Amino acid sequence: ILRCLVGSEMCIRDRGGCDVPDFDKFGVYESLAQRIGRSERRNVWTVCKWACAIALVLLNVGYLAYQNIDLSKPVYKEVCSLKGERLVVLLEDGTRVWLNADSKLVYPEQFAKDKREVSLVGEAYFEVRKDISKPFMVQADEMNIRVTGTSFNVSGYPTDSVVTTTLDEGGIVISYPYAEKSGTYQMAPGQTAIYEKGSRLCKVMKNEYYKDASVWKENKLIFRNAPLEEVLTTLSRQFDVSFDIRSEKIAAFTYNFTCKLNNLSGIFEMMSAITPIKFNEISENVYAVKEK
């Protein structure tokens, strides 16, 4: 085949002198485009197949990972009652908890299969739903309380020197893992356990007035031979007020009275009638206590 330029055009002749059909460059382009298109479609389809396969693998791996997650670790909730506030909390097992002023209850959204554990800072009254196969446990400061179904009051404020548990109904077992002489005590209804934080000693005794421990949930307080400081500490929590004792002499006074938790001024009048003291408001919610 001979190629020669004629002007600006190219012609192709064979050696016999016959003309060879012109080169169809558009046809060749179209043919190549079609081949490339088919190739691209094949590549896209291949990529899609691999993407689907990878996605399925990832889904399977994710599912297996989810199945292996340790679901035994509970998600905890925290309920706090402020000073001057009392709350009622219903747990998922049906247990009811009355939370006294300035207290905190921490509990899981869902209890474990073999136990029900909560922790308390402050004071609360528990009515535990009975479940022998799933004991209910309360951690209050250094006191551990184990029950299966019962009603009891626990008071363990961080500022108090003692942790007190009073049993109304049923039976509980209390223990003190941090005590120098750790022990376990089986309590019966009508008994009160007093754990001294400093000495780490516990006394369990029959309490004639055991019902007094939980009257706060009925919007009432009962004081029996209570020192002034104890009374003022309780009133401070229940009414969100502060006191400034201006005389050392009056600190020795003790009180026996019952009052409602809706009239602070009435309580002041009652205490002033029992002992020669008076209350003066020196700023908002702050009272000076002095001798008359």
XYZ file of C-alpha atoms in Angstrom, residues 19-287:
269
model
C -8.222 2.803 -4.984
C -8.611 1.610 -1.419
C -11.746 2.782 0.377
C -11.202 5.884 2.494
C -10.469 5.416 6.228
C -13.764 5.758 8.168
C -12.484 7.552 11.236
C -15.992 8.275 12.615
C -17.009 4.661 12.369
C -13.873 3.578 14.147
C -14.533 6.176 16.888
C -18.106 4.977 17.320
C -16.988 1.372 17.525
C -14.352 2.211 20.122
C -16.865 4.228 22.136
C -19.296 1.336 22.158
C -16.564 -1.043 23.309
C -15.456 1.397 26.010
C -19.062 1.861 27.140
C -19.566 -1.881 27.435
C -16.308 -2.115 29.337
C -17.304 0.695 31.695
C -20.665 -0.931 32.340
C -18.914 -4.182 33.141
C -16.560 -2.329 35.503
C -19.450 -0.546 37.241
C -21.299 -3.829 37.658
C -18.168 -5.425 39.077
C -17.672 -2.561 41.522
C -21.308 -2.823 42.604
C -20.977 -6.548 43.191
C -17.868 -6.028 45.312
C -19.473 -3.156 47.233
C -22.500 -5.305 48.043
C -20.281 -8.156 49.134
C -18.233 -5.860 51.389
C -21.400 -4.332 52.830
C -22.751 -7.794 53.670
C -19.481 -8.718 55.340
C -19.515 -5.519 57.393
C -23.130 -6.102 58.422
C -22.318 -9.633 59.527
C -19.274 -8.454 61.472
C -21.323 -5.692 63.105
C -24.064 -8.124 64.063
C -21.583 -10.556 65.559
C -19.901 -7.707 67.457
C -23.282 -6.582 68.785
C -24.080 -10.123 69.895
C -20.801 -10.211 71.820
C -21.331 -6.872 73.609
C -21.389 -7.270 77.366
C -25.006 -6.342 78.016
C -24.542 -7.158 81.707
C -23.132 -3.680 82.336
C -26.158 -1.603 83.305
C -26.880 1.995 82.473
C -27.288 3.902 85.721
C -29.740 6.634 86.625
C -29.289 9.195 89.379
C -32.160 10.874 91.198
C -31.437 13.735 93.595
C -33.787 15.488 95.995
C -32.808 19.018 96.968
C -33.038 20.512 100.429
C -36.684 21.100 101.206
C -37.758 18.460 98.677
C -38.928 14.844 98.954
C -39.425 12.447 96.048
C -40.905 9.025 95.322
C -39.041 6.762 92.861
C -40.553 3.639 91.302
C -37.917 1.131 90.175
C -38.388 -1.215 87.225
C -39.030 -4.246 89.475
C -41.890 -2.504 91.281
C -39.851 -1.458 94.324
C -40.883 1.946 95.672
C -38.393 4.360 97.228
C -39.236 7.519 99.180
C -36.227 9.853 98.946
C -35.856 12.333 101.795
C -34.540 15.886 101.442
C -30.920 16.417 100.351
C -30.488 12.790 99.243
C -29.378 10.864 96.152
C -30.355 7.451 94.779
C -28.338 5.709 92.058
C -29.871 2.670 90.360
C -29.691 0.795 87.009
C -32.339 1.217 84.327
C -32.622 -2.569 84.314
C -31.477 -4.862 87.108
C -29.102 -7.776 86.549
C -30.481 -11.312 86.241
C -29.361 -12.441 89.695
C -29.474 -9.295 91.873
C -30.855 -5.778 92.310
C -28.316 -3.205 93.469
C -28.775 0.484 94.317
C -26.718 3.028 96.247
C -27.936 5.762 98.561
C -26.491 9.000 99.854
C -28.752 10.568 102.467
C -32.031 9.051 103.644
C -34.672 6.898 101.993
C -37.496 4.524 102.820
C -37.695 1.319 100.773
C -40.666 -0.905 100.015
C -38.921 -3.738 98.190
C -40.820 -5.978 95.780
C -40.330 -9.541 96.994
C -38.174 -11.766 94.770
C -36.276 -14.519 96.611
C -34.262 -15.448 93.515
C -33.118 -11.845 93.037
C -32.047 -10.212 96.322
C -32.234 -6.437 96.656
C -29.084 -4.703 97.943
C -28.587 -1.145 99.172
C -25.149 0.421 99.592
C -25.376 3.324 102.078
C -21.965 4.708 102.949
C -20.196 1.780 104.698
C -23.393 -0.173 105.266
C -24.544 -2.970 102.962
C -28.182 -4.052 103.238
C -29.439 -7.251 101.645
C -33.169 -8.045 101.410
C -35.581 -10.157 99.396
C -38.777 -8.253 100.130
C -39.348 -5.886 103.025
C -39.856 -2.290 104.234
C -37.131 -0.326 105.993
C -35.627 3.133 106.481
C -31.963 4.008 105.891
C -30.267 7.239 106.935
C -26.657 7.791 105.906
C -25.897 11.461 105.265
C -22.196 12.151 104.632
C -22.101 14.769 107.405
C -23.618 12.414 110.009
C -21.367 10.342 112.253
C -23.610 7.271 112.016
C -25.527 5.222 109.457
C -28.891 4.052 110.761
C -31.186 1.320 109.435
C -34.622 0.670 110.934
C -36.660 -2.357 109.852
C -40.467 -2.151 109.671
C -41.414 -5.440 107.996
C -39.722 -8.572 106.664
C -36.067 -9.329 107.271
C -32.736 -7.865 106.194
C -29.072 -8.739 106.554
C -26.625 -5.869 107.076
C -22.863 -6.034 106.727
C -19.873 -3.696 106.918
C -17.064 -4.695 104.534
C -14.901 -1.695 105.478
C -15.092 -2.231 109.230
C -12.039 -3.400 111.140
C -14.119 -6.316 112.404
C -16.439 -6.968 109.507
C -19.597 -8.742 110.500
C -23.053 -9.726 109.324
C -26.218 -8.992 111.266
C -29.676 -10.452 110.743
C -32.328 -7.863 111.641
C -35.926 -8.452 112.718
C -38.862 -6.019 112.461
C -38.792 -3.320 115.152
C -35.001 -3.264 115.347
C -32.578 -0.453 114.538
C -28.948 -0.865 113.515
C -26.578 2.023 114.260
C -23.165 1.964 112.621
C -20.572 4.398 113.962
C -18.293 5.582 111.164
C -15.437 6.592 113.449
C -15.159 3.444 115.538
C -16.583 1.195 112.788
C -18.748 -0.546 115.344
C -22.371 -1.569 114.875
C -25.156 -1.939 117.412
C -28.420 -3.704 116.620
C -31.155 -3.098 119.175
C -34.898 -3.290 119.639
C -36.466 0.123 119.106
C -39.773 0.915 120.803
C -40.222 3.919 118.530
C -39.010 2.347 115.307
C -41.916 3.818 113.348
C -40.584 7.329 114.084
C -37.710 6.794 111.661
C -39.919 6.974 108.573
C -42.641 9.495 109.514
C -40.885 12.103 107.351
C -42.458 10.481 104.270
C -45.831 11.371 105.788
C -44.762 15.028 105.966
C -44.112 14.820 109.706
C -41.155 14.814 112.120
C -40.821 13.335 115.600
C -37.971 14.296 117.933
C -37.287 12.321 121.108
C -34.644 13.682 123.444
C -32.887 15.195 120.418
C -30.064 17.738 120.939
C -30.563 21.220 119.486
C -27.896 20.660 116.840
C -29.651 17.493 115.605
C -32.987 19.293 115.392
C -31.496 22.234 113.489
C -29.650 19.921 111.083
C -32.922 18.152 110.261
C -34.783 21.431 109.808
C -32.014 22.740 107.577
C -32.452 19.792 105.212
C -36.233 19.810 105.257
C -36.712 23.569 104.748
C -33.474 24.543 102.945
C -32.444 27.052 105.608
C -29.289 27.697 107.632
C -28.765 28.370 111.347
C -26.137 30.260 113.296
C -26.039 29.263 116.991
C -24.976 32.380 118.901
C -24.662 30.826 122.372
C -22.777 27.755 123.571
C -25.157 27.408 126.498
C -28.221 26.662 124.363
C -26.373 23.898 122.467
C -27.050 21.608 125.451
C -30.836 21.863 125.099
C -32.772 18.743 124.037
C -36.257 18.435 122.519
C -39.262 16.140 122.474
C -41.986 17.173 120.043
C -43.888 16.257 116.897
C -44.376 18.686 114.020
C -45.670 18.972 110.474
C -43.256 19.767 107.654
C -45.208 22.715 106.320
C -44.811 25.450 108.931
C -41.283 26.481 109.903
C -42.380 29.488 111.954
C -44.717 27.218 113.939
C -41.761 24.932 114.722
C -39.750 27.934 115.906
C -42.592 28.905 118.248
C -42.809 25.376 119.614
C -39.062 25.187 120.291
C -39.123 28.629 121.934
C -41.918 27.411 124.206
C -39.908 24.327 125.235
C -36.586 26.117 125.850
C -35.593 29.794 126.308
C -34.345 30.405 122.754
C -35.416 32.666 119.905
C -34.882 32.750 116.147
C -34.011 35.908 114.219
C -33.773 35.957 110.419
C -30.493 37.732 109.640
C -30.650 37.233 105.873
C -32.719 35.278 103.388
C -33.170 31.736 104.754
C -30.491 32.275 107.419
C -31.483 32.383 111.099
